[in-house]
Amino acid sequence: MMRDRQLFFGLLLILTFVSLHKLCYCDDQTVSCESFDEPFGGSWIVSKNGDYEAYGGIKFENVDASLNQIGLNGNKRITKTTLVEALKDEREDVIQAWYMDDNQEDQRLPHHKDPKEFLSLDKLAELGVLSWRLDADHYETDEELKKIRESGGYSYMDFCEVCPEKLQNYEEKVKSFFEEHLHTDEEIRYCVAGSGYFDVRDRNEAWIRVWVKKGGMIVFPAGIYHRFTVDSDNYIKAMRLFAGGPVWTPYNRPHDHLPARKEYVDNFVNKAFNASA
């Protein structure tokens, strides 16, 4: 009897442990994994046969290769810590993206959905929005920044500080930056101090908020609708880059007739819809 009770409580303890850690076990064709909330939001199920299921996270499309690359091939369990460390995108230390709620209160607030719904920077790139993490403390001598400028032909450079002390009519300017608009050329912003929010539309017109902090560089393609606002710190210093001379003109929505907008839709919206059809 005592042995049976010990066995019962032992099994109960194991089940409690599993429940607390939200472990997900799969069949022999899959590896098990541990679900977690942030930064990706959701649970992971990683399939060894090349298929996958992922809820709110980065997906393993070639699982065997990925597991081998991070030294986990043959393992039957991937822990939260191991998975996050193996898949960590260093850009997310300075750039984060998430879907916004519909609340119209203070534009400087994060406006996360409930629950939070993050977006990987690789997914953001599918909308044409490119990003880098650079050394903002040494931008004058940064070789990576030099390569980016040379490859993009970004010959013009200046700085813009957005804060109450440096920008005349600050509140009015911040509101104007938040008007949804597009440009007929790329918009390149490299945050060398402070932080701010750049919002873009996804293919279904939902807003994605992109938080860029010191060291984050982001490139928006010509023709994409977007907007900008400072966050609650009310300060950002950004390097602005242009191919040739600066082009400042914003075209507030709607300007769908512009060639730059039509080209963007063809390259990043229609192609995606056609590919999924």
Tab-separated table of C-alpha atoms in Angstrom:
chain	number	residue	atom	x	y	z
A	1	MET	CA	0.000	0.000	0.000
A	2	MET	CA	2.769	2.445	0.934
A	3	ARG	CA	4.577	1.644	-2.303
A	4	ASP	CA	1.402	2.296	-4.322
A	5	ARG	CA	0.887	5.643	-2.601
A	6	GLN	CA	4.479	6.644	-3.285
A	7	LEU	CA	4.059	5.678	-6.917
A	8	PHE	CA	0.790	7.650	-7.149
A	9	PHE	CA	2.280	10.800	-5.661
A	10	GLY	CA	5.359	10.388	-7.814
A	11	LEU	CA	3.237	10.290	-10.937
A	12	LEU	CA	1.201	13.255	-9.703
A	13	LEU	CA	4.392	15.239	-9.156
A	14	ILE	CA	5.575	14.465	-12.682
A	15	LEU	CA	2.234	15.506	-14.189
A	16	THR	CA	2.296	18.736	-12.195
A	17	PHE	CA	5.814	19.496	-13.411
A	18	VAL	CA	4.791	18.900	-17.002
A	19	SER	CA	1.750	21.129	-16.608
A	20	LEU	CA	3.716	23.950	-15.040
A	21	HIS	CA	6.323	23.907	-17.793
A	22	LYS	CA	3.738	23.438	-20.538
A	23	LEU	CA	5.734	20.694	-22.247
A	24	CYS	CA	4.380	19.461	-25.550
A	25	TYR	CA	5.178	15.820	-26.466
A	26	CYS	CA	4.788	14.503	-29.989
A	27	ASP	CA	5.034	11.063	-31.557
A	28	ASP	CA	8.201	9.250	-32.626
A	29	GLN	CA	8.464	11.336	-35.784
A	30	THR	CA	8.784	14.576	-33.865
A	31	VAL	CA	10.873	16.145	-31.174
A	32	SER	CA	9.172	17.568	-28.129
A	33	CYS	CA	9.425	21.177	-27.145
A	34	GLU	CA	8.576	23.665	-24.465
A	35	SER	CA	5.993	26.370	-25.068
A	36	PHE	CA	6.570	29.921	-23.940
A	37	ASP	CA	5.150	33.401	-24.381
A	38	GLU	CA	7.783	36.004	-25.150
A	39	PRO	CA	9.503	37.048	-27.276
A	40	PHE	CA	7.658	35.023	-29.925
A	41	GLY	CA	4.353	34.348	-28.197
A	42	GLY	CA	3.068	30.799	-28.347
A	43	SER	CA	4.157	27.166	-28.352
A	44	TRP	CA	6.489	25.257	-30.637
A	45	ILE	CA	6.019	21.868	-32.249
A	46	VAL	CA	9.057	20.903	-34.313
A	47	SER	CA	8.659	17.986	-36.705
A	48	LYS	CA	11.648	15.854	-37.722
A	49	ASN	CA	10.054	14.787	-40.991
A	50	GLY	CA	10.286	18.261	-42.484
A	51	ASP	CA	6.776	19.427	-41.643
A	52	TYR	CA	6.215	21.878	-38.864
A	53	GLU	CA	3.641	23.594	-36.742
A	54	ALA	CA	4.427	26.811	-34.953
A	55	TYR	CA	2.092	29.114	-33.096
A	56	GLY	CA	3.278	32.699	-33.165
A	57	GLY	CA	6.966	31.922	-33.608
A	58	ILE	CA	9.749	31.414	-36.105
A	59	LYS	CA	9.223	28.218	-38.062
A	60	PHE	CA	11.734	25.430	-38.676
A	61	GLU	CA	11.316	24.678	-42.370
A	62	ASN	CA	14.261	22.292	-42.526
A	63	VAL	CA	14.239	20.811	-39.064
A	64	ASP	CA	17.049	18.267	-39.366
A	65	ALA	CA	19.428	20.885	-40.767
A	66	SER	CA	18.376	23.428	-38.163
A	67	LEU	CA	18.779	20.987	-35.280
A	68	ASN	CA	22.162	19.931	-36.609
A	69	GLN	CA	23.243	23.533	-36.988
A	70	ILE	CA	22.461	24.331	-33.351
A	71	GLY	CA	23.844	21.036	-32.074
A	72	LEU	CA	20.524	19.496	-31.082
A	73	ASN	CA	20.137	16.708	-33.634
A	74	GLY	CA	19.153	13.479	-31.933
A	75	ASN	CA	17.678	15.254	-28.929
A	76	LYS	CA	14.125	14.360	-27.960
A	77	ARG	CA	13.455	17.622	-26.177
A	78	ILE	CA	14.252	21.240	-26.944
A	79	THR	CA	14.050	23.559	-23.972
A	80	LYS	CA	12.962	27.151	-23.989
A	81	THR	CA	16.438	28.386	-23.103
A	82	THR	CA	18.192	26.309	-25.749
A	83	LEU	CA	15.732	27.221	-28.466
A	84	VAL	CA	15.746	30.950	-27.735
A	85	GLU	CA	19.533	31.069	-27.594
A	86	ALA	CA	19.884	29.067	-30.805
A	87	LEU	CA	17.380	31.147	-32.766
A	88	LYS	CA	18.068	34.563	-31.261
A	89	ASP	CA	18.087	37.335	-33.818
A	90	GLU	CA	20.534	39.945	-32.533
A	91	ARG	CA	18.654	42.645	-34.418
A	92	GLU	CA	15.763	42.179	-31.982
A	93	ASP	CA	17.878	43.757	-29.243
A	94	VAL	CA	17.407	47.077	-31.047
A	95	ILE	CA	14.417	46.480	-33.361
A	96	GLN	CA	11.150	44.793	-32.431
A	97	ALA	CA	7.919	44.467	-34.386
A	98	TRP	CA	4.379	43.637	-33.295
A	99	TYR	CA	0.787	43.959	-34.434
A	100	MET	CA	-1.003	46.961	-32.980
A	101	ASP	CA	-4.321	47.155	-31.169
A	102	ASP	CA	-7.145	49.421	-32.364
A	103	ASN	CA	-6.967	51.811	-29.422
A	104	GLN	CA	-6.753	55.428	-30.524
A	105	GLU	CA	-5.245	56.805	-27.307
A	106	ASP	CA	-1.764	58.345	-27.039
A	107	GLN	CA	0.185	57.414	-30.187
A	108	ARG	CA	3.408	57.262	-28.118
A	109	LEU	CA	2.262	54.182	-26.190
A	110	PRO	CA	3.319	50.689	-27.389
A	111	HIS	CA	-0.242	49.669	-28.412
A	112	HIS	CA	0.303	45.929	-28.042
A	113	LYS	CA	-2.576	43.594	-28.751
A	114	ASP	CA	-3.843	41.384	-25.920
A	115	PRO	CA	-2.237	38.895	-25.988
A	116	LYS	CA	0.858	40.403	-27.530
A	117	GLU	CA	1.492	39.419	-31.137
A	118	PHE	CA	5.113	39.837	-32.173
A	119	LEU	CA	6.420	39.622	-35.718
A	120	SER	CA	9.887	38.389	-36.682
A	121	LEU	CA	12.121	40.752	-38.610
A	122	ASP	CA	12.359	38.154	-41.361
A	123	LYS	CA	8.580	38.379	-41.761
A	124	LEU	CA	8.906	42.153	-41.842
A	125	ALA	CA	11.411	41.776	-44.672
A	126	GLU	CA	8.705	40.036	-46.715
A	127	LEU	CA	6.990	43.442	-46.792
A	128	GLY	CA	10.196	44.976	-48.144
A	129	VAL	CA	11.287	46.439	-44.792
A	130	LEU	CA	14.973	45.661	-44.209
A	131	SER	CA	16.829	46.011	-40.912
A	132	TRP	CA	20.288	45.850	-39.360
A	133	ARG	CA	21.899	46.110	-35.952
A	134	LEU	CA	24.930	48.420	-36.084
A	135	ASP	CA	27.443	49.977	-33.692
A	136	ALA	CA	25.879	53.358	-32.971
A	137	ASP	CA	28.751	54.410	-30.702
A	138	HIS	CA	31.208	54.245	-33.600
A	139	TYR	CA	29.114	55.072	-36.650
A	140	GLU	CA	31.869	57.318	-38.027
A	141	THR	CA	34.204	54.344	-38.504
A	142	ASP	CA	31.752	51.433	-38.747
A	143	GLU	CA	32.786	49.245	-41.692
A	144	GLU	CA	29.386	47.537	-41.866
A	145	LEU	CA	27.626	50.887	-42.219
A	146	LYS	CA	30.152	51.833	-44.886
A	147	LYS	CA	29.330	48.664	-46.847
A	148	ILE	CA	25.586	49.325	-46.579
A	149	ARG	CA	26.031	52.875	-47.845
A	150	GLU	CA	28.198	51.745	-50.747
A	151	SER	CA	25.896	48.899	-51.789
A	152	GLY	CA	22.808	51.131	-51.640
A	153	GLY	CA	24.477	54.170	-53.174
A	154	TYR	CA	23.556	56.216	-50.104
A	155	SER	CA	25.845	59.157	-50.747
A	156	TYR	CA	23.879	61.789	-48.802
A	157	MET	CA	23.750	61.730	-45.008
A	158	ASP	CA	22.463	64.022	-42.274
A	159	PHE	CA	20.961	63.790	-38.778
A	160	CYS	CA	17.566	64.621	-37.357
A	161	GLU	CA	16.792	65.016	-33.649
A	162	VAL	CA	13.152	64.795	-32.654
A	163	CYS	CA	12.592	66.107	-29.139
A	164	PRO	CA	10.898	69.148	-27.549
A	165	GLU	CA	14.216	70.936	-27.047
A	166	LYS	CA	15.500	70.606	-30.623
A	167	LEU	CA	12.408	70.698	-32.837
A	168	GLN	CA	10.290	73.806	-33.221
A	169	ASN	CA	6.531	73.275	-32.911
A	170	TYR	CA	7.319	69.859	-31.513
A	171	GLU	CA	3.792	68.580	-30.819
A	172	GLU	CA	2.537	69.771	-34.186
A	173	LYS	CA	5.474	68.120	-35.970
A	174	VAL	CA	4.989	64.820	-34.151
A	175	LYS	CA	1.338	64.767	-35.198
A	176	SER	CA	2.275	65.486	-38.811
A	177	PHE	CA	4.839	62.648	-38.839
A	178	PHE	CA	2.050	60.323	-37.705
A	179	GLU	CA	-0.044	60.961	-40.804
A	180	GLU	CA	-0.049	57.853	-42.976
A	181	HIS	CA	2.042	58.557	-46.071
A	182	LEU	CA	4.476	57.171	-48.613
A	183	HIS	CA	7.603	58.390	-50.370
A	184	THR	CA	8.685	57.896	-53.948
A	185	ASP	CA	12.169	56.888	-52.752
A	186	GLU	CA	13.446	54.613	-50.003
A	187	GLU	CA	13.358	55.911	-46.456
A	188	ILE	CA	16.486	54.965	-44.477
A	189	ARG	CA	16.708	55.709	-40.768
A	190	TYR	CA	19.557	54.732	-38.453
A	191	CYS	CA	18.873	55.385	-34.778
A	192	VAL	CA	22.092	56.571	-33.108
A	193	ALA	CA	20.380	57.665	-29.867
A	194	GLY	CA	16.959	57.368	-28.252
A	195	SER	CA	14.123	55.381	-29.819
A	196	GLY	CA	10.909	55.700	-31.788
A	197	TYR	CA	8.071	53.862	-33.532
A	198	PHE	CA	7.712	53.325	-37.272
A	199	ASP	CA	4.348	51.836	-38.262
A	200	VAL	CA	3.705	50.008	-41.543
A	201	ARG	CA	0.735	48.196	-43.070
A	202	ASP	CA	0.822	44.476	-43.707
A	203	ARG	CA	-0.714	42.951	-46.831
A	204	ASN	CA	-4.130	42.883	-45.171
A	205	GLU	CA	-3.914	46.534	-44.095
A	206	ALA	CA	-3.259	45.726	-40.408
A	207	TRP	CA	-0.836	48.033	-38.612
A	208	ILE	CA	2.557	46.700	-37.538
A	209	ARG	CA	4.512	48.766	-35.025
A	210	VAL	CA	8.311	48.689	-35.429
A	211	TRP	CA	10.226	49.904	-32.389
A	212	VAL	CA	13.691	51.112	-33.373
A	213	LYS	CA	16.228	51.778	-30.635
A	214	LYS	CA	19.868	52.888	-30.547
A	215	GLY	CA	21.824	50.785	-33.007
A	216	GLY	CA	18.834	49.880	-35.167
A	217	MET	CA	18.821	50.718	-38.863
A	218	ILE	CA	15.723	50.260	-40.990
A	219	VAL	CA	14.956	50.745	-44.677
A	220	PHE	CA	11.426	51.255	-45.986
A	221	PRO	CA	10.906	50.660	-49.708
A	222	ALA	CA	9.496	53.361	-51.931
A	223	GLY	CA	5.704	53.224	-52.098
A	224	ILE	CA	5.011	51.618	-48.715
A	225	TYR	CA	2.459	53.375	-46.532
A	226	HIS	CA	3.907	54.141	-43.118
A	227	ARG	CA	4.053	56.687	-40.300
A	228	PHE	CA	6.369	57.697	-37.439
A	229	THR	CA	6.057	58.761	-33.840
A	230	VAL	CA	8.377	59.143	-30.893
A	231	ASP	CA	7.713	56.807	-27.987
A	232	SER	CA	7.030	57.965	-24.419
A	233	ASP	CA	10.678	59.038	-23.973
A	234	ASN	CA	10.132	61.801	-26.548
A	235	TYR	CA	13.607	61.561	-28.006
A	236	ILE	CA	15.268	60.072	-31.055
A	237	LYS	CA	18.353	61.046	-33.014
A	238	ALA	CA	18.421	59.429	-36.414
A	239	MET	CA	20.844	59.368	-39.302
A	240	ARG	CA	19.045	59.851	-42.608
A	241	LEU	CA	20.532	58.402	-45.774
A	242	PHE	CA	19.614	59.019	-49.399
A	243	ALA	CA	20.801	57.839	-52.783
A	244	GLY	CA	21.741	61.166	-54.339
A	245	GLY	CA	20.067	64.258	-52.918
A	246	PRO	CA	17.492	64.188	-50.121
A	247	VAL	CA	13.828	63.696	-51.006
A	248	TRP	CA	11.555	64.905	-48.216
A	249	THR	CA	8.119	64.963	-49.839
A	250	PRO	CA	5.492	62.838	-48.057
A	251	TYR	CA	2.388	61.834	-50.010
A	252	ASN	CA	-0.409	61.364	-47.510
A	253	ARG	CA	-2.782	58.504	-48.172
A	254	PRO	CA	-4.410	58.003	-50.624
A	255	HIS	CA	-1.803	58.254	-53.372
A	256	ASP	CA	-2.303	54.841	-54.924
A	257	HIS	CA	-1.893	56.236	-58.440
A	258	LEU	CA	1.797	57.037	-57.973
A	259	PRO	CA	4.184	54.736	-59.887
A	260	ALA	CA	6.143	54.035	-56.681
A	261	ARG	CA	2.987	52.760	-54.976
A	262	LYS	CA	1.976	50.602	-57.935
A	263	GLU	CA	5.471	49.112	-58.069
A	264	TYR	CA	5.404	48.361	-54.342
A	265	VAL	CA	2.019	46.632	-54.609
A	266	ASP	CA	3.214	44.564	-57.568
A	267	ASN	CA	6.441	43.513	-55.841
A	268	PHE	CA	5.315	42.918	-52.262
A	269	VAL	CA	1.531	42.540	-52.179
A	270	ASN	CA	0.288	40.979	-55.396
A	271	LYS	CA	3.210	38.543	-55.704
A	272	ALA	CA	2.581	37.258	-52.200
A	273	PHE	CA	-1.135	36.784	-52.797
A	274	ASN	CA	-0.459	35.045	-56.119
A	275	ALA	CA	2.103	32.750	-54.498
A	276	SER	CA	-0.371	31.691	-51.805
A	277	ALA	CA	-3.226	31.127	-54.246
